[in-house]
């Protein structure tokens, strides 16, 4: 419940408002930057118990691991490693998805982490080439899984991987990591610098065509009207699911 006893307003110069909006816009653009991180040091009396799933039979290996927990009374590993091979996107993604689903379905693995290792699936600097398209798709899948199940998955893109690399990554306690030349990097949001001489004005080619997706919806229609009235755009291509059957579409076109 919120109550207001009084409200005072004052006039605001539109020029000041526009300048404030432009300044905020310059500071609102972000990109992903990979920064050096220092891994934490695990206590000397603890060792990371890990299990490796072979990339060509990961689902079967995980099934065997779970069966072993039932029959052999084996301890639950701290981490399970899955190294993705390069291959057809659908095949690699399907294999990883199957493992992820089985992983989340077993409560005994609630405190363990699945470390998915790729090679060349992300670019950590300008000019670096992404060489593993299937691995890049795996990163997209696991990022979604991480948002829904925090702490259950670790993504590691490495130019090489060994026990030391994985241990360092786990001790770092980061969800997404890359290893380049022995350096451990973590993804961070960073401001995109705007050149001092840049212009905030958006210019449209008077003879060009502007595509507006969802163009007959509430927001798309508002954008279309703004483009026509505020920027003098004369050629608009409005794309939407309902097309001319959408409410108000004929009036919008007129």
mmCIF file of N, CA and C in Angstrom, residues 144-235:
data_model
loop_
_atom_site.group_PDB
_atom_site.id
_atom_site.type_symbol
_atom_site.label_atom_id
_atom_site.label_comp_id
_atom_site.label_asym_id
_atom_site.label_seq_id
_atom_site.Cartn_x
_atom_site.Cartn_y
_atom_site.Cartn_z
ATOM 1 N N UNK A 144 21.714 -21.232 -20.560
ATOM 2 C CA UNK A 144 20.317 -21.287 -20.141
ATOM 3 C C UNK A 144 20.159 -22.178 -18.918
ATOM 4 N N UNK A 145 20.843 -23.328 -18.922
ATOM 5 C CA UNK A 145 20.765 -24.239 -17.783
ATOM 6 C C UNK A 145 21.348 -23.594 -16.524
ATOM 7 N N UNK A 146 22.417 -22.813 -16.683
ATOM 8 C CA UNK A 146 23.018 -22.138 -15.526
ATOM 9 C C UNK A 146 22.056 -21.128 -14.907
ATOM 10 N N UNK A 147 21.308 -20.420 -15.740
ATOM 11 C CA UNK A 147 20.381 -19.423 -15.211
ATOM 12 C C UNK A 147 19.252 -20.078 -14.421
ATOM 13 N N UNK A 148 18.880 -21.298 -14.804
ATOM 14 C CA UNK A 148 17.798 -21.992 -14.126
ATOM 15 C C UNK A 148 18.293 -22.827 -12.945
ATOM 16 N N UNK A 149 19.555 -23.230 -12.982
ATOM 17 C CA UNK A 149 20.114 -24.092 -11.928
ATOM 18 C C UNK A 149 21.502 -23.579 -11.536
ATOM 19 N N UNK A 150 21.555 -22.476 -10.797
ATOM 20 C CA UNK A 150 22.848 -21.884 -10.426
ATOM 21 C C UNK A 150 23.710 -22.874 -9.638
ATOM 22 N N UNK A 151 25.003 -22.858 -9.969
ATOM 23 C CA UNK A 151 25.960 -23.676 -9.237
ATOM 24 C C UNK A 151 26.072 -25.111 -9.689
ATOM 25 N N UNK A 152 25.253 -25.526 -10.658
ATOM 26 C CA UNK A 152 25.268 -26.919 -11.078
ATOM 27 C C UNK A 152 26.197 -27.190 -12.267
ATOM 28 N N UNK A 153 26.520 -26.143 -13.025
ATOM 29 C CA UNK A 153 27.286 -26.329 -14.257
ATOM 30 C C UNK A 153 28.427 -25.321 -14.344
ATOM 31 N N UNK A 154 29.532 -25.764 -14.943
ATOM 32 C CA UNK A 154 30.663 -24.885 -15.230
ATOM 33 C C UNK A 154 31.000 -25.034 -16.711
ATOM 34 N N UNK A 155 31.139 -23.918 -17.398
ATOM 35 C CA UNK A 155 31.572 -23.909 -18.787
ATOM 36 C C UNK A 155 33.047 -23.527 -18.835
ATOM 37 N N UNK A 156 33.847 -24.327 -19.521
ATOM 38 C CA UNK A 156 35.289 -24.092 -19.590
ATOM 39 C C UNK A 156 35.743 -24.278 -21.031
ATOM 40 N N UNK A 157 36.183 -23.196 -21.648
ATOM 41 C CA UNK A 157 36.735 -23.280 -23.005
ATOM 42 C C UNK A 157 38.250 -23.151 -22.889
ATOM 43 N N UNK A 158 38.954 -24.193 -23.259
ATOM 44 C CA UNK A 158 40.386 -24.245 -23.006
ATOM 45 C C UNK A 158 41.168 -24.542 -24.265
ATOM 46 N N UNK A 159 42.351 -23.909 -24.387
ATOM 47 C CA UNK A 159 43.246 -24.270 -25.469
ATOM 48 C C UNK A 159 43.958 -25.583 -25.151
ATOM 49 N N UNK A 160 43.914 -25.968 -23.884
ATOM 50 C CA UNK A 160 44.343 -27.289 -23.445
ATOM 51 C C UNK A 160 43.646 -27.569 -22.129
ATOM 52 N N UNK A 161 43.469 -28.827 -21.800
ATOM 53 C CA UNK A 161 42.806 -29.150 -20.537
ATOM 54 C C UNK A 161 43.500 -30.330 -19.889
ATOM 55 N N UNK A 162 43.736 -30.203 -18.605
ATOM 56 C CA UNK A 162 44.300 -31.287 -17.818
ATOM 57 C C UNK A 162 43.737 -31.166 -16.406
ATOM 58 N N UNK A 163 44.175 -32.029 -15.511
ATOM 59 C CA UNK A 163 43.650 -32.003 -14.148
ATOM 60 C C UNK A 163 43.917 -30.674 -13.461
ATOM 61 N N UNK A 164 45.097 -30.079 -13.724
ATOM 62 C CA UNK A 164 45.448 -28.815 -13.090
ATOM 63 C C UNK A 164 44.516 -27.706 -13.557
ATOM 64 N N UNK A 165 44.242 -27.682 -14.857
ATOM 65 C CA UNK A 165 43.346 -26.663 -15.402
ATOM 66 C C UNK A 165 41.961 -26.756 -14.787
ATOM 67 N N UNK A 166 41.433 -27.966 -14.712
ATOM 68 C CA UNK A 166 40.085 -28.154 -14.178
ATOM 69 C C UNK A 166 40.034 -27.807 -12.692
ATOM 70 N N UNK A 167 41.043 -28.224 -11.943
ATOM 71 C CA UNK A 167 41.088 -27.908 -10.510
ATOM 72 C C UNK A 167 41.123 -26.402 -10.291
ATOM 73 N N UNK A 168 41.922 -25.696 -11.102
ATOM 74 C CA UNK A 168 42.001 -24.238 -10.989
ATOM 75 C C UNK A 168 40.663 -23.599 -11.323
ATOM 76 N N UNK A 169 39.982 -24.137 -12.334
ATOM 77 C CA UNK A 169 38.687 -23.590 -12.720
ATOM 78 C C UNK A 169 37.660 -23.781 -11.614
ATOM 79 N N UNK A 170 37.642 -24.948 -10.991
ATOM 80 C CA UNK A 170 36.684 -25.212 -9.922
ATOM 81 C C UNK A 170 36.969 -24.357 -8.695
ATOM 82 N N UNK A 171 38.255 -24.172 -8.392
ATOM 83 C CA UNK A 171 38.624 -23.361 -7.231
ATOM 84 C C UNK A 171 38.281 -21.891 -7.464
ATOM 85 N N UNK A 172 38.177 -21.503 -8.725
ATOM 86 C CA UNK A 172 37.858 -20.119 -9.055
ATOM 87 C C UNK A 172 36.397 -19.800 -8.768
ATOM 88 N N UNK A 173 35.549 -20.823 -8.778
ATOM 89 C CA UNK A 173 34.122 -20.663 -8.481
ATOM 90 C C UNK A 173 33.460 -19.656 -9.420
ATOM 91 N N UNK A 174 33.742 -19.802 -10.716
ATOM 92 C CA UNK A 174 33.123 -18.984 -11.753
ATOM 93 C C UNK A 174 32.306 -19.893 -12.657
ATOM 94 N N UNK A 175 31.161 -19.445 -13.156
ATOM 95 C CA UNK A 175 30.341 -20.311 -14.007
ATOM 96 C C UNK A 175 30.848 -20.446 -15.433
ATOM 97 N N UNK A 176 31.565 -19.429 -15.929
ATOM 98 C CA UNK A 176 32.043 -19.444 -17.313
ATOM 99 C C UNK A 176 33.486 -18.973 -17.347
ATOM 100 N N UNK A 177 34.344 -19.835 -17.878
ATOM 101 C CA UNK A 177 35.773 -19.565 -17.871
ATOM 102 C C UNK A 177 36.396 -19.945 -19.205
ATOM 103 N N UNK A 178 37.536 -19.328 -19.478
ATOM 104 C CA UNK A 178 38.333 -19.699 -20.643
ATOM 105 C C UNK A 178 39.792 -19.747 -20.216
ATOM 106 N N UNK A 179 40.549 -20.620 -20.839
ATOM 107 C CA UNK A 179 41.980 -20.724 -20.583
ATOM 108 C C UNK A 179 42.707 -20.423 -21.883
ATOM 109 N N UNK A 180 43.596 -19.435 -21.831
ATOM 110 C CA UNK A 180 44.385 -19.063 -22.991
ATOM 111 C C UNK A 180 45.838 -18.880 -22.568
ATOM 112 N N UNK A 181 46.704 -19.742 -23.085
ATOM 113 C CA UNK A 181 48.124 -19.623 -22.775
ATOM 114 C C UNK A 181 48.432 -19.700 -21.297
ATOM 115 N N UNK A 182 47.689 -20.534 -20.567
ATOM 116 C CA UNK A 182 47.915 -20.671 -19.137
ATOM 117 C C UNK A 182 47.203 -19.638 -18.297
ATOM 118 N N UNK A 183 46.568 -18.664 -18.919
ATOM 119 C CA UNK A 183 45.830 -17.624 -18.194
ATOM 120 C C UNK A 183 44.382 -18.042 -18.046
ATOM 121 N N UNK A 184 43.849 -17.831 -16.861
ATOM 122 C CA UNK A 184 42.456 -18.145 -16.577
ATOM 123 C C UNK A 184 41.642 -16.870 -16.719
ATOM 124 N N UNK A 185 40.647 -16.903 -17.599
ATOM 125 C CA UNK A 185 39.849 -15.718 -17.916
ATOM 126 C C UNK A 185 38.392 -15.963 -17.574
ATOM 127 N N UNK A 186 37.727 -14.925 -17.087
ATOM 128 C CA UNK A 186 36.298 -15.010 -16.767
ATOM 129 C C UNK A 186 35.562 -13.913 -17.519
ATOM 130 N N UNK A 187 34.318 -14.210 -17.886
ATOM 131 C CA UNK A 187 33.507 -13.254 -18.639
ATOM 132 C C UNK A 187 32.995 -12.162 -17.704
ATOM 133 N N UNK A 188 33.137 -10.921 -18.133
ATOM 134 C CA UNK A 188 32.667 -9.770 -17.365
ATOM 135 C C UNK A 188 31.953 -8.791 -18.301
ATOM 136 N N UNK A 189 30.946 -8.092 -17.772
ATOM 137 C CA UNK A 189 30.317 -7.015 -18.532
ATOM 138 C C UNK A 189 31.200 -5.777 -18.440
ATOM 139 N N UNK A 190 31.409 -5.132 -19.578
ATOM 140 C CA UNK A 190 32.246 -3.928 -19.609
ATOM 141 C C UNK A 190 31.575 -2.878 -20.475
ATOM 142 N N UNK A 191 31.745 -1.613 -20.089
ATOM 143 C CA UNK A 191 31.212 -0.520 -20.888
ATOM 144 C C UNK A 191 31.897 -0.476 -22.249
ATOM 145 N N UNK A 192 31.122 -0.213 -23.282
ATOM 146 C CA UNK A 192 31.682 -0.014 -24.612
ATOM 147 C C UNK A 192 32.007 1.464 -24.759
ATOM 148 N N UNK A 193 33.276 1.809 -24.983
ATOM 149 C CA UNK A 193 33.616 3.234 -25.111
ATOM 150 C C UNK A 193 32.993 3.842 -26.356
ATOM 151 N N UNK A 194 32.489 5.053 -26.195
ATOM 152 C CA UNK A 194 31.892 5.777 -27.311
ATOM 153 C C UNK A 194 32.852 6.880 -27.730
ATOM 154 N N UNK A 195 33.269 6.922 -28.994
ATOM 155 C CA UNK A 195 34.185 7.986 -29.440
ATOM 156 C C UNK A 195 33.596 9.359 -29.167
ATOM 157 N N UNK A 196 34.475 10.282 -28.811
ATOM 158 C CA UNK A 196 34.018 11.627 -28.445
ATOM 159 C C UNK A 196 33.328 12.336 -29.598
ATOM 160 N N UNK A 197 33.715 12.010 -30.834
ATOM 161 C CA UNK A 197 33.141 12.703 -31.977
ATOM 162 C C UNK A 197 31.952 11.966 -32.580
ATOM 163 N N UNK A 198 31.458 10.937 -31.866
ATOM 164 C CA UNK A 198 30.336 10.179 -32.405
ATOM 165 C C UNK A 198 29.054 10.989 -32.297
ATOM 166 N N UNK A 199 28.131 10.693 -33.166
ATOM 167 C CA UNK A 199 26.847 11.394 -33.151
ATOM 168 C C UNK A 199 25.762 10.437 -32.708
ATOM 169 N N UNK A 200 24.858 10.945 -31.857
ATOM 170 C CA UNK A 200 23.754 10.116 -31.400
ATOM 171 C C UNK A 200 22.604 10.087 -32.410
ATOM 172 N N UNK A 201 22.683 10.935 -33.420
ATOM 173 C CA UNK A 201 21.589 11.013 -34.380
ATOM 174 C C UNK A 201 21.584 9.777 -35.269
ATOM 175 N N UNK A 202 20.420 9.181 -35.406
ATOM 176 C CA UNK A 202 20.239 8.048 -36.309
ATOM 177 C C UNK A 202 19.741 8.588 -37.638
ATOM 178 N N UNK A 203 20.445 8.259 -38.701
ATOM 179 C CA UNK A 203 20.069 8.754 -40.019
ATOM 180 C C UNK A 203 19.581 7.604 -40.885
ATOM 181 N N UNK A 204 18.481 7.819 -41.568
ATOM 182 C CA UNK A 204 17.904 6.809 -42.439
ATOM 183 C C UNK A 204 17.975 7.279 -43.884
ATOM 184 N N UNK A 205 18.292 6.345 -44.756
ATOM 185 C CA UNK A 205 18.329 6.635 -46.181
ATOM 186 C C UNK A 205 16.904 6.865 -46.678
ATOM 187 N N UNK A 206 16.684 8.027 -47.253
ATOM 188 C CA UNK A 206 15.333 8.369 -47.704
ATOM 189 C C UNK A 206 14.813 7.394 -48.753
ATOM 190 N N UNK A 207 15.718 6.759 -49.488
ATOM 191 C CA UNK A 207 15.303 5.817 -50.518
ATOM 192 C C UNK A 207 15.346 4.370 -50.039
ATOM 193 N N UNK A 208 15.842 4.159 -48.824
ATOM 194 C CA UNK A 208 15.965 2.796 -48.311
ATOM 195 C C UNK A 208 14.677 2.313 -47.654
ATOM 196 N N UNK A 209 14.683 1.057 -47.244
ATOM 197 C CA UNK A 209 13.532 0.442 -46.584
ATOM 198 C C UNK A 209 13.922 0.029 -45.174
ATOM 199 N N UNK A 210 13.067 0.337 -44.210
ATOM 200 C CA UNK A 210 13.308 -0.027 -42.815
ATOM 201 C C UNK A 210 12.410 -1.219 -42.469
ATOM 202 N N UNK A 211 13.018 -2.289 -41.977
ATOM 203 C CA UNK A 211 12.281 -3.487 -41.571
ATOM 204 C C UNK A 211 11.904 -3.374 -40.096
ATOM 205 N N UNK A 212 10.630 -3.567 -39.795
ATOM 206 C CA UNK A 212 10.157 -3.565 -38.408
ATOM 207 C C UNK A 212 9.513 -4.917 -38.141
ATOM 208 N N UNK A 213 10.149 -5.747 -37.304
ATOM 209 C CA UNK A 213 9.557 -7.037 -36.950
ATOM 210 C C UNK A 213 8.525 -6.820 -35.850
ATOM 211 N N UNK A 214 7.456 -7.606 -35.906
ATOM 212 C CA UNK A 214 6.341 -7.361 -35.002
ATOM 213 C C UNK A 214 5.682 -6.036 -35.325
ATOM 214 N N UNK A 215 5.696 -5.681 -36.603
ATOM 215 C CA UNK A 215 5.338 -4.334 -37.019
ATOM 216 C C UNK A 215 3.900 -3.933 -36.804
ATOM 217 N N UNK A 216 2.977 -4.896 -36.667
ATOM 218 C CA UNK A 216 1.575 -4.532 -36.434
ATOM 219 C C UNK A 216 1.172 -4.706 -34.977
ATOM 220 N N UNK A 217 2.134 -5.040 -34.127
ATOM 221 C CA UNK A 217 1.851 -5.114 -32.693
ATOM 222 C C UNK A 217 1.898 -3.728 -32.073
ATOM 223 N N UNK A 218 1.665 -3.660 -30.775
ATOM 224 C CA UNK A 218 1.604 -2.361 -30.096
ATOM 225 C C UNK A 218 2.912 -1.596 -30.212
ATOM 226 N N UNK A 219 4.037 -2.249 -29.871
ATOM 227 C CA UNK A 219 5.332 -1.562 -29.918
ATOM 228 C C UNK A 219 5.784 -1.345 -31.355
ATOM 229 N N UNK A 220 5.586 -2.364 -32.202
ATOM 230 C CA UNK A 220 6.005 -2.226 -33.592
ATOM 231 C C UNK A 220 5.276 -1.097 -34.300
ATOM 232 N N UNK A 221 3.979 -0.968 -34.030
ATOM 233 C CA UNK A 221 3.195 0.101 -34.641
ATOM 234 C C UNK A 221 3.676 1.471 -34.172
ATOM 235 N N UNK A 222 4.021 1.568 -32.884
ATOM 236 C CA UNK A 222 4.529 2.835 -32.353
ATOM 237 C C UNK A 222 5.858 3.189 -33.007
ATOM 238 N N UNK A 223 6.727 2.186 -33.189
ATOM 239 C CA UNK A 223 8.009 2.425 -33.854
ATOM 240 C C UNK A 223 7.780 2.871 -35.297
ATOM 241 N N UNK A 224 6.859 2.197 -36.002
ATOM 242 C CA UNK A 224 6.593 2.555 -37.391
ATOM 243 C C UNK A 224 6.107 3.996 -37.502
ATOM 244 N N UNK A 225 5.184 4.391 -36.635
ATOM 245 C CA UNK A 225 4.659 5.758 -36.677
ATOM 246 C C UNK A 225 5.770 6.774 -36.373
ATOM 247 N N UNK A 226 6.632 6.427 -35.420
ATOM 248 C CA UNK A 226 7.734 7.324 -35.065
ATOM 249 C C UNK A 226 8.709 7.477 -36.225
ATOM 250 N N UNK A 227 8.991 6.384 -36.909
ATOM 251 C CA UNK A 227 9.906 6.447 -38.054
ATOM 252 C C UNK A 227 9.336 7.333 -39.154
ATOM 253 N N UNK A 228 8.050 7.194 -39.406
ATOM 254 C CA UNK A 228 7.426 7.974 -40.468
ATOM 255 C C UNK A 228 7.322 9.453 -40.094
ATOM 256 N N UNK A 229 6.886 9.725 -38.861
ATOM 257 C CA UNK A 229 6.644 11.110 -38.450
ATOM 258 C C UNK A 229 7.914 11.820 -38.007
ATOM 259 N N UNK A 230 8.787 11.099 -37.302
ATOM 260 C CA UNK A 230 9.957 11.748 -36.730
ATOM 261 C C UNK A 230 11.200 11.697 -37.584
ATOM 262 N N UNK A 231 11.314 10.702 -38.465
ATOM 263 C CA UNK A 231 12.530 10.544 -39.256
ATOM 264 C C UNK A 231 12.277 10.592 -40.754
ATOM 265 N N UNK A 232 11.036 10.801 -41.142
ATOM 266 C CA UNK A 232 10.748 10.943 -42.551
ATOM 267 C C UNK A 232 10.945 9.686 -43.371
ATOM 268 N N UNK A 233 10.873 8.523 -42.714
ATOM 269 C CA UNK A 233 11.032 7.269 -43.443
ATOM 270 C C UNK A 233 9.804 7.046 -44.321
ATOM 271 N N UNK A 234 10.024 6.795 -45.607
ATOM 272 C CA UNK A 234 8.913 6.652 -46.536
ATOM 273 C C UNK A 234 8.656 5.206 -46.936
ATOM 274 N N UNK A 235 9.615 4.321 -46.669
ATOM 275 C CA UNK A 235 9.464 2.916 -47.064
ATOM 276 C C UNK A 235 9.626 2.033 -45.827
#
